[in-house]
Amino acid sequence: MKERTERLKAIKAIIKENRVDSQEKLLQLLEDHGYSVTQATLSRDLKYLKVGKLSDGRSGYYYSIPSEEERRESERHYIQDFLRGYVSVDWNESVVVVRTFSGHSDSVALAIDNMGFEEVIGTISGRDNVVFIALKKGVSGDEFIRSLKVKVPEFEEE
């Protein structure tokens, strides 16, 4: 995990210090900094960091890291989506089940995916009103619920 944390810091620094317009260029710059990763790993890292591409106003695009204020605003939207959509949450040792209002399962799953829970492997949105959250090995449902309460203080167990 330490290697990933250090790599994420390196990616942020490289993007802030260089005009990076492609994953190939970023992979090369990472290699220059001693990090050898696959394109798939880099894609996951960029998604995790919420890196986007911005237009340079002329003919191209470059990678950009959102500011802290943009990140907080985005997280507030995801928290609101979660709070608007969930009805109840139940869990066991490795899976959390979120029941949602009809039509809200996709937005609740997206919110969970984008709030940066280290405990979560991924989510599966049911057809309409349920979200399944798979937890990483060794993480209990109780641990995830504690983390959820930290990120979403308004969350109340039903």
Coordinates of N, CA and C in Angstrom, one line a residue:
M1 N 0.8 -1.2 0.0 CA 0.0 0.0 0.0 C 0.9 1.3 0.0
K2 N 2.0 1.2 0.7 CA 2.9 2.3 0.7 C 3.4 2.7 -0.7
E3 N 3.7 1.7 -1.5 CA 4.2 1.9 -2.9 C 3.1 2.7 -3.6
R4 N 1.8 2.3 -3.5 CA 0.7 3.0 -4.2 C 0.6 4.4 -3.7
T5 N 0.7 4.6 -2.4 CA 0.6 6.0 -1.9 C 1.7 6.9 -2.4
E6 N 2.9 6.4 -2.4 CA 4.0 7.1 -3.0 C 3.8 7.4 -4.5
R7 N 3.3 6.4 -5.2 CA 3.1 6.6 -6.6 C 2.1 7.6 -6.9
L8 N 1.0 7.6 -6.1 CA -0.1 8.6 -6.3 C 0.5 10.0 -6.0
K9 N 1.3 10.2 -5.0 CA 2.0 11.5 -4.7 C 2.8 11.9 -5.9
A10 N 3.6 10.9 -6.5 CA 4.4 11.2 -7.7 C 3.6 11.6 -8.9
I11 N 2.5 11.0 -9.1 CA 1.6 11.3 -10.2 C 1.1 12.8 -10.0
K12 N 0.6 13.1 -8.8 CA 0.2 14.5 -8.6 C 1.3 15.5 -8.9
A13 N 2.5 15.2 -8.4 CA 3.6 16.1 -8.5 C 3.9 16.3 -10.0
I14 N 4.0 15.2 -10.7 CA 4.3 15.2 -12.2 C 3.3 16.0 -12.9
I15 N 2.0 15.8 -12.7 CA 1.0 16.5 -13.4 C 1.0 18.0 -13.1
K16 N 1.3 18.4 -11.8 CA 1.4 19.8 -11.4 C 2.6 20.5 -12.0
E17 N 3.7 19.7 -12.2 CA 4.9 20.4 -12.7 C 5.1 20.3 -14.2
N18 N 4.4 19.5 -14.9 CA 4.6 19.3 -16.3 C 3.2 19.4 -17.0
R19 N 3.3 19.7 -18.3 CA 2.1 19.7 -19.2 C 2.1 18.3 -19.8
V20 N 1.2 17.5 -19.2 CA 1.1 16.1 -19.6 C -0.1 15.9 -20.4
D21 N 0.0 15.5 -21.7 CA -1.2 15.4 -22.5 C -1.6 14.0 -22.9
S22 N -0.8 13.0 -22.4 CA -1.2 11.6 -22.7 C -0.7 10.7 -21.6
Q23 N -1.4 9.5 -21.6 CA -1.0 8.5 -20.6 C 0.4 8.0 -20.9
E24 N 0.7 7.9 -22.2 CA 2.1 7.4 -22.6 C 3.1 8.3 -22.0
K25 N 2.9 9.7 -22.2 CA 3.9 10.6 -21.6 C 4.0 10.5 -20.1
L26 N 2.8 10.3 -19.4 CA 2.8 10.2 -18.0 C 3.5 8.9 -17.6
L27 N 3.3 7.8 -18.3 CA 4.0 6.6 -18.0 C 5.5 6.7 -18.1
Q28 N 5.9 7.5 -19.1 CA 7.4 7.7 -19.3 C 7.9 8.5 -18.1
L29 N 7.2 9.6 -17.7 CA 7.6 10.4 -16.6 C 7.7 9.7 -15.3
L30 N 6.7 8.8 -15.1 CA 6.7 7.9 -13.9 C 7.9 7.0 -13.9
E31 N 8.2 6.4 -15.1 CA 9.4 5.6 -15.3 C 10.6 6.3 -14.9
D32 N 10.7 7.6 -15.4 CA 11.9 8.4 -15.0 C 12.0 8.7 -13.5
H33 N 10.9 8.6 -12.8 CA 10.9 8.8 -11.4 C 11.0 7.5 -10.6
G34 N 11.2 6.4 -11.3 CA 11.4 5.1 -10.7 C 10.2 4.3 -10.5
Y35 N 9.1 4.6 -11.1 CA 7.8 3.9 -11.0 C 7.5 3.2 -12.3
S36 N 7.5 1.9 -12.3 CA 7.1 1.1 -13.5 C 5.7 0.5 -13.3
V37 N 4.7 1.0 -14.0 CA 3.4 0.6 -13.9 C 2.7 0.3 -15.2
T38 N 1.7 -0.5 -15.3 CA 1.0 -0.7 -16.5 C 0.0 0.4 -16.8
Q39 N -0.4 0.5 -18.0 CA -1.4 1.5 -18.4 C -2.7 1.3 -17.6
A40 N -3.1 0.1 -17.4 CA -4.3 -0.2 -16.6 C -4.2 0.3 -15.2
T41 N -3.0 0.1 -14.5 CA -2.8 0.6 -13.2 C -2.9 2.2 -13.2
L42 N -2.2 2.8 -14.2 CA -2.2 4.2 -14.3 C -3.6 4.7 -14.5
S43 N -4.4 4.1 -15.3 CA -5.8 4.5 -15.5 C -6.6 4.5 -14.2
R44 N -6.4 3.4 -13.4 CA -7.1 3.3 -12.1 C -6.6 4.4 -11.1
D45 N -5.3 4.7 -11.2 CA -4.7 5.8 -10.3 C -5.3 7.1 -10.7
L46 N -5.4 7.4 -12.0 CA -5.9 8.7 -12.5 C -7.4 8.8 -12.1
K47 N -8.2 7.7 -12.2 CA -9.6 7.8 -11.7 C -9.6 8.0 -10.2
Y48 N -8.8 7.3 -9.5 CA -8.8 7.5 -8.0 C -8.5 9.0 -7.6
L49 N -7.5 9.6 -8.3 CA -7.1 11.0 -8.1 C -8.1 12.0 -8.7
K50 N -9.1 11.5 -9.4 CA -10.1 12.3 -10.1 C -9.4 13.3 -11.1
V51 N -8.3 12.8 -11.7 CA -7.6 13.6 -12.7 C -8.5 13.8 -13.9
G52 N -8.6 15.0 -14.5 CA -9.3 15.2 -15.7 C -8.4 15.8 -16.8
K53 N -9.0 15.9 -17.9 CA -8.3 16.6 -19.0 C -9.0 17.9 -19.3
L54 N -8.1 19.0 -19.4 CA -8.6 20.3 -19.7 C -8.1 20.7 -21.1
S55 N -8.9 21.5 -21.8 CA -8.5 22.1 -23.0 C -7.5 23.2 -22.8
D56 N -6.5 23.2 -23.7 CA -5.5 24.3 -23.6 C -6.0 25.6 -24.4
G57 N -7.2 25.5 -25.0 CA -7.7 26.6 -25.7 C -7.2 26.7 -27.1
R58 N -6.3 25.9 -27.5 CA -5.8 25.9 -28.9 C -6.1 24.6 -29.6
S59 N -5.3 23.6 -29.3 CA -5.5 22.4 -30.1 C -5.4 21.1 -29.3
G60 N -5.2 21.2 -28.0 CA -5.0 20.0 -27.3 C -5.6 20.0 -25.9
Y61 N -5.3 18.9 -25.2 CA -5.8 18.8 -23.9 C -4.6 18.3 -23.0
Y62 N -4.7 18.6 -21.7 CA -3.7 18.2 -20.8 C -4.4 17.7 -19.5
Y63 N -3.6 16.9 -18.7 CA -4.2 16.4 -17.4 C -4.1 17.5 -16.4
S64 N -5.1 17.5 -15.5 CA -5.2 18.4 -14.4 C -5.8 17.8 -13.2
I65 N -5.2 18.1 -12.0 CA -5.7 17.6 -10.8 C -6.7 18.7 -10.2
P66 N -7.8 18.2 -9.8 CA -8.8 19.2 -9.2 C -8.3 19.9 -8.0
S67 N -8.6 21.1 -7.8 CA -8.2 21.8 -6.6 C -8.9 21.2 -5.4
E68 N -8.4 21.6 -4.2 CA -9.0 21.0 -3.0 C -10.5 21.5 -2.9
E69 N -10.8 22.7 -3.3 CA -12.1 23.2 -3.2 C -13.0 22.5 -4.2
E70 N -12.5 22.2 -5.4 CA -13.3 21.4 -6.4 C -13.6 20.0 -5.8
R71 N -12.6 19.5 -5.2 CA -12.7 18.1 -4.7 C -13.8 18.1 -3.6
R72 N -13.7 19.1 -2.7 CA -14.7 19.1 -1.6 C -16.1 19.3 -2.1
E73 N -16.2 20.2 -3.1 CA -17.6 20.4 -3.7 C -18.1 19.2 -4.4
S74 N -17.2 18.5 -5.1 CA -17.6 17.2 -5.7 C -18.1 16.2 -4.6
E75 N -17.3 16.1 -3.6 CA -17.6 15.2 -2.5 C -19.0 15.5 -1.9
R76 N -19.2 16.8 -1.7 CA -20.5 17.3 -1.1 C -21.7 16.8 -2.0
H77 N -21.5 16.8 -3.3 CA -22.5 16.4 -4.2 C -22.8 14.9 -4.1
Y78 N -21.7 14.1 -4.0 CA -21.8 12.7 -3.8 C -22.5 12.3 -2.5
I79 N -22.2 13.1 -1.4 CA -22.8 12.8 -0.1 C -24.3 13.1 -0.2
Q80 N -24.7 14.2 -0.9 CA -26.1 14.5 -1.1 C -26.8 13.4 -1.9
D81 N -26.1 12.9 -2.9 CA -26.7 11.8 -3.7 C -27.0 10.6 -2.9
F82 N -26.0 10.3 -2.0 CA -26.2 9.1 -1.1 C -27.3 9.4 -0.2
L83 N -27.3 10.5 0.5 CA -28.4 10.8 1.5 C -29.8 10.9 0.9
R84 N -29.9 11.4 -0.4 CA -31.2 11.5 -1.1 C -31.7 10.1 -1.4
G85 N -30.8 9.2 -1.7 CA -31.1 7.9 -2.3 C -31.3 6.7 -1.4
Y86 N -30.6 6.7 -0.2 CA -30.6 5.5 0.6 C -31.8 5.4 1.5
V87 N -32.3 4.2 1.7 CA -33.4 3.9 2.6 C -32.9 3.2 3.9
S88 N -32.1 2.2 3.7 CA -31.5 1.5 4.8 C -30.2 0.8 4.4
V89 N -29.4 0.5 5.4 CA -28.1 -0.2 5.1 C -28.0 -1.4 6.1
D90 N -27.7 -2.5 5.5 CA -27.5 -3.7 6.3 C -26.1 -4.4 5.9
W91 N -25.5 -5.1 6.7 CA -24.2 -5.7 6.4 C -23.9 -6.9 7.2
N92 N -22.9 -7.6 6.6 CA -22.3 -8.8 7.3 C -20.8 -8.6 7.3
E93 N -20.1 -9.6 7.4 CA -18.6 -9.5 7.4 C -17.9 -9.0 6.2
S94 N -18.5 -9.2 5.0 CA -17.8 -8.8 3.8 C -18.6 -8.1 2.8
V95 N -19.9 -8.0 3.0 CA -20.8 -7.3 2.0 C -21.7 -6.3 2.7
V96 N -21.9 -5.2 2.1 CA -22.9 -4.2 2.6 C -24.0 -4.1 1.6
V97 N -25.2 -4.1 2.1 CA -26.3 -3.9 1.2 C -27.1 -2.6 1.5
V98 N -27.2 -1.8 0.5 CA -27.8 -0.5 0.7 C -29.2 -0.6 -0.1
R99 N -30.3 -0.4 0.6 CA -31.6 -0.4 -0.1 C -31.8 1.1 -0.4
T100 N -32.3 1.4 -1.6 CA -32.5 2.7 -2.0 C -33.9 3.0 -2.4
F101 N -34.3 4.3 -2.6 CA -35.5 4.6 -3.1 C -35.5 4.2 -4.6
S102 N -36.7 3.9 -5.1 CA -36.8 3.4 -6.5 C -36.1 4.4 -7.5
G103 N -35.2 3.8 -8.3 CA -34.5 4.7 -9.3 C -33.2 5.3 -8.8
H104 N -32.8 5.1 -7.5 CA -31.6 5.7 -7.0 C -30.4 4.8 -6.8
S105 N -30.5 3.6 -7.2 CA -29.4 2.7 -7.0 C -28.1 3.1 -7.7
D106 N -28.3 3.6 -9.0 CA -27.1 4.0 -9.7 C -26.4 5.2 -9.1
S107 N -27.2 6.2 -8.7 CA -26.5 7.4 -8.1 C -25.9 7.1 -6.7
V108 N -26.5 6.2 -6.0 CA -25.9 5.8 -4.7 C -24.6 5.0 -4.9
A109 N -24.7 4.1 -5.8 CA -23.4 3.3 -6.1 C -22.3 4.2 -6.6
L110 N -22.7 5.1 -7.5 CA -21.7 6.1 -8.0 C -21.1 6.9 -6.9
A111 N -22.0 7.4 -5.9 CA -21.5 8.1 -4.8 C -20.5 7.3 -4.0
I112 N -20.8 6.1 -3.7 CA -19.9 5.2 -2.9 C -18.6 5.1 -3.6
D113 N -18.7 4.8 -4.9 CA -17.5 4.6 -5.7 C -16.6 5.9 -5.7
N114 N -17.2 7.0 -5.6 CA -16.4 8.3 -5.8 C -16.1 9.0 -4.5
M115 N -16.5 8.4 -3.3 CA -16.2 9.1 -2.0 C -14.9 8.6 -1.5
G116 N -14.2 7.7 -2.2 CA -12.8 7.3 -1.8 C -12.7 6.4 -0.6
F117 N -13.6 5.5 -0.4 CA -13.6 4.5 0.7 C -12.5 3.5 0.4
E118 N -11.4 3.5 1.3 CA -10.3 2.6 1.1 C -10.8 1.1 1.4
E119 N -11.9 1.0 2.1 CA -12.4 -0.4 2.5 C -13.1 -1.1 1.3
V120 N -13.5 -0.3 0.3 CA -14.3 -0.9 -0.8 C -13.6 -1.4 -2.0
I121 N -13.9 -2.6 -2.4 CA -13.4 -3.1 -3.7 C -14.2 -2.5 -4.8
G122 N -15.5 -2.5 -4.7 CA -16.4 -2.0 -5.7 C -17.8 -2.1 -5.3
T123 N -18.7 -1.6 -6.2 CA -20.1 -1.6 -5.9 C -20.8 -2.3 -7.1
I124 N -22.0 -2.8 -6.9 CA -22.8 -3.3 -7.9 C -24.2 -2.7 -7.7
S125 N -24.7 -2.0 -8.7 CA -26.0 -1.4 -8.6 C -27.0 -2.4 -9.1
G126 N -28.0 -2.7 -8.3 CA -29.1 -3.5 -8.7 C -29.9 -2.8 -9.8
R127 N -30.9 -3.5 -10.2 CA -31.8 -2.9 -11.3 C -32.4 -1.6 -10.9
D128 N -32.8 -1.4 -9.7 CA -33.6 -0.2 -9.4 C -33.4 0.3 -7.9
N129 N -33.3 -0.6 -6.9 CA -33.4 -0.1 -5.6 C -32.5 -0.8 -4.6
V130 N -31.3 -1.4 -5.1 CA -30.4 -2.0 -4.1 C -29.0 -1.8 -4.7
V131 N -28.0 -1.6 -3.7 CA -26.6 -1.5 -4.1 C -25.9 -2.5 -3.2
F132 N -25.0 -3.3 -3.8 CA -24.2 -4.2 -3.1 C -22.7 -3.7 -3.1
I133 N -22.2 -3.6 -1.9 CA -20.8 -3.0 -1.7 C -19.9 -4.2 -1.3
A134 N -18.9 -4.5 -2.1 CA -17.9 -5.6 -1.8 C -16.8 -4.9 -1.0
L135 N -16.5 -5.5 0.1 CA -15.4 -4.9 0.9 C -14.1 -5.7 0.7
K136 N -13.0 -5.0 0.9 CA -11.7 -5.6 0.8 C -11.5 -6.7 1.8
K137 N -10.6 -7.7 1.5 CA -10.3 -8.8 2.4 C -9.9 -8.2 3.8
G138 N -10.5 -8.8 4.8 CA -10.1 -8.3 6.2 C -10.9 -7.1 6.7
V139 N -11.7 -6.5 5.9 CA -12.5 -5.4 6.3 C -13.9 -5.8 6.6
S140 N -14.4 -5.5 7.8 CA -15.7 -5.9 8.2 C -16.7 -4.8 7.8
G141 N -18.0 -5.3 7.8 CA -19.1 -4.3 7.6 C -19.1 -3.2 8.6
D142 N -18.8 -3.6 9.9 CA -18.8 -2.6 11.0 C -17.7 -1.5 10.7
E143 N -16.6 -1.9 10.2 CA -15.5 -1.0 9.9 C -16.0 0.0 8.8
F144 N -16.6 -0.6 7.7 CA -17.1 0.3 6.7 C -18.1 1.3 7.2
I145 N -19.0 0.8 8.0 CA -20.1 1.7 8.6 C -19.5 2.8 9.4
R146 N -18.4 2.5 10.2 CA -17.7 3.6 10.9 C -17.2 4.6 10.0
S147 N -16.5 4.1 8.9 CA -16.0 5.0 7.9 C -17.0 5.8 7.2
L148 N -18.2 5.2 6.9 CA -19.3 5.9 6.3 C -19.8 7.0 7.2
K149 N -19.9 6.8 8.5 CA -20.3 7.8 9.4 C -19.4 9.0 9.5
V150 N -18.1 8.7 9.3 CA -17.1 9.8 9.3 C -17.3 10.7 8.1
K151 N -17.4 10.0 6.9 CA -17.5 10.8 5.6 C -18.9 11.4 5.5
V152 N -19.9 10.8 6.0 CA -21.3 11.2 5.9 C -21.9 11.3 7.3
P153 N -21.6 12.4 8.0 CA -22.1 12.5 9.4 C -23.6 12.5 9.6
E154 N -24.3 12.9 8.5 CA -25.8 12.9 8.5 C -26.4 11.5 8.4
F155 N -25.5 10.5 8.0 CA -26.0 9.1 7.9 C -26.5 8.6 9.2
E156 N -27.7 8.0 9.1 CA -28.3 7.3 10.2 C -28.7 5.9 9.9
E157 N -28.3 5.0 10.7 CA -28.7 3.6 10.5 C -30.2 3.4 10.7
E158 N -30.8 2.7 9.8 CA -32.2 2.5 9.9 C -32.5 1.2 10.6

